[in-house]
PDB file of C-alpha atoms in Angstrom:
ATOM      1  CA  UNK A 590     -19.899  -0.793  -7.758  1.00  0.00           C
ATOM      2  CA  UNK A 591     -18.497  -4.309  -9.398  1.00  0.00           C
ATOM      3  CA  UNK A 592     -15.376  -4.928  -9.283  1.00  0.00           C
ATOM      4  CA  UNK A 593     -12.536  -7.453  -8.327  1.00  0.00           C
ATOM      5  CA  UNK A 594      -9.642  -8.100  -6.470  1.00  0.00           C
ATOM      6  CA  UNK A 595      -6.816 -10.657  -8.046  1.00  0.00           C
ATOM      7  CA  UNK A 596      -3.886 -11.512  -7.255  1.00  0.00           C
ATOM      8  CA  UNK A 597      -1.276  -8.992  -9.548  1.00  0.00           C
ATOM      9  CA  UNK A 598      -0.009 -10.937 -12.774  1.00  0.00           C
ATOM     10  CA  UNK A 599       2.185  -9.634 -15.405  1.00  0.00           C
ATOM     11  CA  UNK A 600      -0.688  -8.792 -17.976  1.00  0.00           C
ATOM     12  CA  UNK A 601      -2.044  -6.037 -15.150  1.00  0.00           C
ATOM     13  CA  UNK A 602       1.597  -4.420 -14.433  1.00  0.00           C
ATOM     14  CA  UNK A 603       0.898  -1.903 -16.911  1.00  0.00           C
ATOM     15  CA  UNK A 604      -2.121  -1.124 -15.401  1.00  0.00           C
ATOM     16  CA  UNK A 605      -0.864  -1.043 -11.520  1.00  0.00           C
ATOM     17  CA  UNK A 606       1.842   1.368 -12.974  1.00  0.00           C
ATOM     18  CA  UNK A 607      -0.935   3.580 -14.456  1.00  0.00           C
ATOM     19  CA  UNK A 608      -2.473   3.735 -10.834  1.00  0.00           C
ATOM     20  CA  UNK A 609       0.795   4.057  -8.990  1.00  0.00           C
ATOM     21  CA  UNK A 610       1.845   6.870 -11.634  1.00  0.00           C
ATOM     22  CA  UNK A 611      -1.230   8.544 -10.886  1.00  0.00           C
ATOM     23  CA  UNK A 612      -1.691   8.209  -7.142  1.00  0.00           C
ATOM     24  CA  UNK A 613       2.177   9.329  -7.046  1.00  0.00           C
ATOM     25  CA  UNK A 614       1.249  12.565  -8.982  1.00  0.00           C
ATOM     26  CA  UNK A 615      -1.693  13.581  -6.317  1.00  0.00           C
ATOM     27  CA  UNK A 616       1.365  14.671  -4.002  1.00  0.00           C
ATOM     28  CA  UNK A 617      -0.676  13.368  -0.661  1.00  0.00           C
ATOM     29  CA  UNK A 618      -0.322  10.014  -0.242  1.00  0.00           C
ATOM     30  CA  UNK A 619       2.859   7.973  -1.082  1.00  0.00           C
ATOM     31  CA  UNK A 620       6.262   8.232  -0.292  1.00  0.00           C
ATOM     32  CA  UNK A 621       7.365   9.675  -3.862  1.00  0.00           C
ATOM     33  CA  UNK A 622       5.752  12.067  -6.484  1.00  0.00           C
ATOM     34  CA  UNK A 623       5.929   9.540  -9.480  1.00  0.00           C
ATOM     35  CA  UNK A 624       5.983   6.365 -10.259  1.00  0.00           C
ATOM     36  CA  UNK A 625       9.320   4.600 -11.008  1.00  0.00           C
ATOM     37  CA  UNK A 626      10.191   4.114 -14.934  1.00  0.00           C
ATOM     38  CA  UNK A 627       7.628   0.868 -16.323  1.00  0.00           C
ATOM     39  CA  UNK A 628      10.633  -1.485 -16.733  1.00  0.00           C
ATOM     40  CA  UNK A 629      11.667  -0.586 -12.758  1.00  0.00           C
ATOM     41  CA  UNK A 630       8.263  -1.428 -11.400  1.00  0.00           C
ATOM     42  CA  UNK A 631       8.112  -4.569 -13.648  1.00  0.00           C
ATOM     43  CA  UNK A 632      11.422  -5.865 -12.193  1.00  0.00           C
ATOM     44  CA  UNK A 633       9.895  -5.197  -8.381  1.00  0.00           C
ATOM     45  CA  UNK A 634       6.897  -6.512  -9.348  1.00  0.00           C
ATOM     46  CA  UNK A 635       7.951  -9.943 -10.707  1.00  0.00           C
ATOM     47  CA  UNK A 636      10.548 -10.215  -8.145  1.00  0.00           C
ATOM     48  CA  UNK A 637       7.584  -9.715  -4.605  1.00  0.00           C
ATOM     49  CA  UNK A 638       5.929 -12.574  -7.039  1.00  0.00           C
ATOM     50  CA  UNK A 639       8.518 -14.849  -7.448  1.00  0.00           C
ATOM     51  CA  UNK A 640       9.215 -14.772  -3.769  1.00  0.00           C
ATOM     52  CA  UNK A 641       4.832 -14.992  -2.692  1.00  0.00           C
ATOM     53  CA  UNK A 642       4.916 -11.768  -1.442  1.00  0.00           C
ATOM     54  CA  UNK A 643       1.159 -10.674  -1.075  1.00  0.00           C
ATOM     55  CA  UNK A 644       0.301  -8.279  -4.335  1.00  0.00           C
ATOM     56  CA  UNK A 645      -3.195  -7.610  -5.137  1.00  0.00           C
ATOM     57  CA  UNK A 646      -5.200  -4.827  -7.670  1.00  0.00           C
ATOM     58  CA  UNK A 647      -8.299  -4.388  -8.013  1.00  0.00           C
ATOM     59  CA  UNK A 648     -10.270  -4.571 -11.237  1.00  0.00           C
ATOM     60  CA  UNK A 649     -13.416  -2.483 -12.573  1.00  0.00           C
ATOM     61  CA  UNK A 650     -14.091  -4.481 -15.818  1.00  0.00           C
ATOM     62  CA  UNK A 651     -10.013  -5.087 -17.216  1.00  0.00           C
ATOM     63  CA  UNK A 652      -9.012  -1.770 -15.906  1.00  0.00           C
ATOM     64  CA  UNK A 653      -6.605  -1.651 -12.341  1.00  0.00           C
ATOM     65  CA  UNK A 654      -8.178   0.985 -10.106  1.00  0.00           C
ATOM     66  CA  UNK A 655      -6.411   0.047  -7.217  1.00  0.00           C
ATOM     67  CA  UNK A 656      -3.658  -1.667  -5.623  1.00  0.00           C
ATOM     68  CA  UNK A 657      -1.943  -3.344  -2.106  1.00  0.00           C
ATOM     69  CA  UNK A 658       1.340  -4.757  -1.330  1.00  0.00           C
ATOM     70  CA  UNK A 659       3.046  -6.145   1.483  1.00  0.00           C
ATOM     71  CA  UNK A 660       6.787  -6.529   1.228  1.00  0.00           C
ATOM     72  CA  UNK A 661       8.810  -8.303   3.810  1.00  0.00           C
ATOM     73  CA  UNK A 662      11.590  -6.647   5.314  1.00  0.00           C
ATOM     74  CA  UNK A 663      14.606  -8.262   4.319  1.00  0.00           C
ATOM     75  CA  UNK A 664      16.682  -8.973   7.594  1.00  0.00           C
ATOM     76  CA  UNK A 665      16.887 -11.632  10.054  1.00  0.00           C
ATOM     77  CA  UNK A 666      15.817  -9.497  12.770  1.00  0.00           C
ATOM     78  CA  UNK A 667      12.865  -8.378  10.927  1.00  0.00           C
ATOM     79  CA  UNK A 668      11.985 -11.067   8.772  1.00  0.00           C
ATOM     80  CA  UNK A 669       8.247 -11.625  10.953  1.00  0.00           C
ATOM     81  CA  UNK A 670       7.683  -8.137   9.544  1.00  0.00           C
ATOM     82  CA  UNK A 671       5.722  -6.688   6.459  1.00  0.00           C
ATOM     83  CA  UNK A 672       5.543  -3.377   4.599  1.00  0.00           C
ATOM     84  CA  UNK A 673       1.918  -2.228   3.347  1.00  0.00           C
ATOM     85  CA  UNK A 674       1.160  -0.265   0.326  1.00  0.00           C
ATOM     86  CA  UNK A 675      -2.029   0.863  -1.191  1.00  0.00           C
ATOM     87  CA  UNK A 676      -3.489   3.636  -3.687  1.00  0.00           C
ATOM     88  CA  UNK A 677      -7.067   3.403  -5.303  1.00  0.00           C
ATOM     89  CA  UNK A 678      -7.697   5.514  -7.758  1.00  0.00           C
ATOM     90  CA  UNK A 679      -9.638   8.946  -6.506  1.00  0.00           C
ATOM     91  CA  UNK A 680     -13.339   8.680  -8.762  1.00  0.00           C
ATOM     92  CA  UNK A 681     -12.763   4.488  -6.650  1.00  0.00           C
ATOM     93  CA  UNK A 682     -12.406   6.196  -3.412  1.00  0.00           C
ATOM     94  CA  UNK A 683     -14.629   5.125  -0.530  1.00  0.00           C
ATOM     95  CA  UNK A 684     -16.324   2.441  -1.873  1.00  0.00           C
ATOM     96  CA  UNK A 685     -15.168  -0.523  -0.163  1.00  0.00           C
ATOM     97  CA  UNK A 686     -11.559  -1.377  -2.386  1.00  0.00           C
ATOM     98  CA  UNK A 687      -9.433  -0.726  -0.112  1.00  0.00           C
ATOM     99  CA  UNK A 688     -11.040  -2.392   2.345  1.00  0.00           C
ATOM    100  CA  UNK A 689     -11.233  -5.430   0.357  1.00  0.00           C
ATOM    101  CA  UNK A 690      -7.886  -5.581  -0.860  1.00  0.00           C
ATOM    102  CA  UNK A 691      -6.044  -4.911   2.546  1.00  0.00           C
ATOM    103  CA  UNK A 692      -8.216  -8.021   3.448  1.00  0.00           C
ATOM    104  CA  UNK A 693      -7.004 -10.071   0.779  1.00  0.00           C
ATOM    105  CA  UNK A 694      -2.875  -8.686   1.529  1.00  0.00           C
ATOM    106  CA  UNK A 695      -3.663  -9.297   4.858  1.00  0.00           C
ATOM    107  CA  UNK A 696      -4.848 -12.696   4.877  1.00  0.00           C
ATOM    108  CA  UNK A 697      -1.790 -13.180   2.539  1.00  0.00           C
ATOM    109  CA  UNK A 698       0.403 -12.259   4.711  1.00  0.00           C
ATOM    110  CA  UNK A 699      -1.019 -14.247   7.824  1.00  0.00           C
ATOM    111  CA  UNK A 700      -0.849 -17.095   5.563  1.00  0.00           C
ATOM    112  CA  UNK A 701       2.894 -16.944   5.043  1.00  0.00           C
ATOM    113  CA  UNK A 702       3.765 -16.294   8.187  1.00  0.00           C
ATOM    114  CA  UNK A 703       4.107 -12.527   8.713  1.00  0.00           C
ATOM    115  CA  UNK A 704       3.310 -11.655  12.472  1.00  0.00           C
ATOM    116  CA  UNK A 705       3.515  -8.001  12.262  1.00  0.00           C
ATOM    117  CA  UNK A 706       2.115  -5.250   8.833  1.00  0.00           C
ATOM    118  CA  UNK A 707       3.430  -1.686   9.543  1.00  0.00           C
ATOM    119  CA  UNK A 708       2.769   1.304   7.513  1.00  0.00           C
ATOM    120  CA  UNK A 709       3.096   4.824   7.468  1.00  0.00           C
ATOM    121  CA  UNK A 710       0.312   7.626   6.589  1.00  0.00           C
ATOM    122  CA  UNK A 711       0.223  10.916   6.330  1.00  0.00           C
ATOM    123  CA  UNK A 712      -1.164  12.860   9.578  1.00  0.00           C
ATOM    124  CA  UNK A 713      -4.020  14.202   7.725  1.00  0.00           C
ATOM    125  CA  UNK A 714      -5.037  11.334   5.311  1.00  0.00           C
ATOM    126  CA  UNK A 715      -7.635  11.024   7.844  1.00  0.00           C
ATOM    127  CA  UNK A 716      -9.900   8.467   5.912  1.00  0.00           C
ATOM    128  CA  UNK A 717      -7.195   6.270   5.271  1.00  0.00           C
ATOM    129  CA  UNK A 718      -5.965   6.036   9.052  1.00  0.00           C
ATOM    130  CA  UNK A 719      -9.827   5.549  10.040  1.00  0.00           C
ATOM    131  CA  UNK A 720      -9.720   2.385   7.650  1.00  0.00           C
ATOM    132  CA  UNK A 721      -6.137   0.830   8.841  1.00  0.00           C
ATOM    133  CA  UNK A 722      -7.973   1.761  12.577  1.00  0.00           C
ATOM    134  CA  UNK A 723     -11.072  -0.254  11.230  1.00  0.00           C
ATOM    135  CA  UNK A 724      -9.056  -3.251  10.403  1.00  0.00           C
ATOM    136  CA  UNK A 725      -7.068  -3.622  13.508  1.00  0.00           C
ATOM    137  CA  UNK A 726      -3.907  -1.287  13.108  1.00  0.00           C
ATOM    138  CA  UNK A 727      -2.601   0.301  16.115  1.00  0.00           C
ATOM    139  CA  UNK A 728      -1.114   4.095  16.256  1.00  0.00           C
ATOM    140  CA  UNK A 729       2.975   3.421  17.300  1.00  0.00           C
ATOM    141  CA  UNK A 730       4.136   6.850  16.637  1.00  0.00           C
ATOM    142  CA  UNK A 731       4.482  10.189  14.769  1.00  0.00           C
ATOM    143  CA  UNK A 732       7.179  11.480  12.905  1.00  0.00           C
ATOM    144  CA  UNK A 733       6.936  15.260  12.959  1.00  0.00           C
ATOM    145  CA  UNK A 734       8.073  16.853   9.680  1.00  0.00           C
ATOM    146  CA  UNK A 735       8.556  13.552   7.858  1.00  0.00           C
ATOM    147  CA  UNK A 736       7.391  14.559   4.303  1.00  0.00           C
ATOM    148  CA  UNK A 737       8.022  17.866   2.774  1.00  0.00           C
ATOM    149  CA  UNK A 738       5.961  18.239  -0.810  1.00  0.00           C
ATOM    150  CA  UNK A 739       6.445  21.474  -2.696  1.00  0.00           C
ATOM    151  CA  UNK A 740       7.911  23.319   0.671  1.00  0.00           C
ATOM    152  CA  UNK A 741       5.130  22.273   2.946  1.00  0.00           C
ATOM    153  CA  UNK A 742       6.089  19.857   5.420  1.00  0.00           C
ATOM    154  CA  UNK A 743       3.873  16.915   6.641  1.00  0.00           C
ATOM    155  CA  UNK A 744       3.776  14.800   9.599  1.00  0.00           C
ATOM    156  CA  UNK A 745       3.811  10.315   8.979  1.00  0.00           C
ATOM    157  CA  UNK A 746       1.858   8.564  11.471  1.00  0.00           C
ATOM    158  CA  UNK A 747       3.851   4.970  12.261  1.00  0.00           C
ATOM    159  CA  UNK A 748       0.662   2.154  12.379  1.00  0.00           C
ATOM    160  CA  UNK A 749       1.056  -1.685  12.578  1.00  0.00           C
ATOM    161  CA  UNK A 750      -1.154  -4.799  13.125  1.00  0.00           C
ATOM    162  CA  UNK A 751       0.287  -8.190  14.690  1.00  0.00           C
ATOM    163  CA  UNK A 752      -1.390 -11.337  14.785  1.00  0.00           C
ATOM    164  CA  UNK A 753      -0.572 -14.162  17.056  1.00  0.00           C
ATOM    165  CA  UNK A 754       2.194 -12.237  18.657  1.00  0.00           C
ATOM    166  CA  UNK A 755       2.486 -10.884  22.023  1.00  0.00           C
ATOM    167  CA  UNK A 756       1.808  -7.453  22.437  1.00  0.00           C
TER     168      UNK A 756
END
């Protein structure tokens, strides 16, 4: 499969909303069911940009299939910390993209100074924790009945990676 992995810029917004709306709306993976309204994500979007936050989608052709984020955590105490996202687009699934662009967020994210990317996954998004696992993350915790989606109630596995930190 060819594709690409860019840094996000404000001609692809529309697209990562497209892929964030439709992840969202697949009820298994992200921490809400839809995507916030276009104008919303635009504003968070241009703002992790203004301030170099890593933001990168992957492109088939000109169409987003995927995206990954890391946000810093705004406080003091925290501020050697990042927040991962991701979502690739099901029929994009297990073919290397979100490998590749946790590599490029990652690297990002080294690069400013970020000693420590957390995330959290659902218990049994099993192929997802077997990639963060491949790349270096580290199981720090469950949180039993984290997520409940249409009265079923799911369990959030707490992952991180540091680099040159002590453990």
């Amino acid at each position: 499969m060819d594709y690409r992995v860019v840094p996000i810029t404000d001609e692809l917004i529309p697209g990562f909303h497209r892929v964030l709306d439709t992840v969202a709306r697949e009820k298994h993976y992200l921490a809400f069911l839809e995507a916030p309204p276009l104008e919303e994500t635009t504003a968070w979007v241009r703002t992790g940009v203004k301030r170099g936050f890593p933001h990168f989608v992957a492109l088939v052709g000109e169409q987003v299939v995927g995206w990954c984020d890391i946000s810093p955590i705004p406080r003091p105490v925290h501020a050697h910390c990042g927040v991962l996202g991701i979502g690739v687009l099901a029929e994009y699934r297990r073919k290397g993209i979100g490998m590749a662009l946790m590599l490029a967020a990652l690297g990002e994210a080294r690069e400013m100074g970020l000693t420590r990317v957390e995330l959290t996954v659902r218990e049994r998004n099993t192929n997802a924790t077997a990639l963060y696992e491949s790349l270096g993350f580290r199981h720090e915790g469950r949180k039993r009945n984290a997520v409940r989606v249409d009265g079923a109630y799911e369990n959030l596995l707490g992952m991180a990676i540091l680099f040159d930190a002590p453990v």
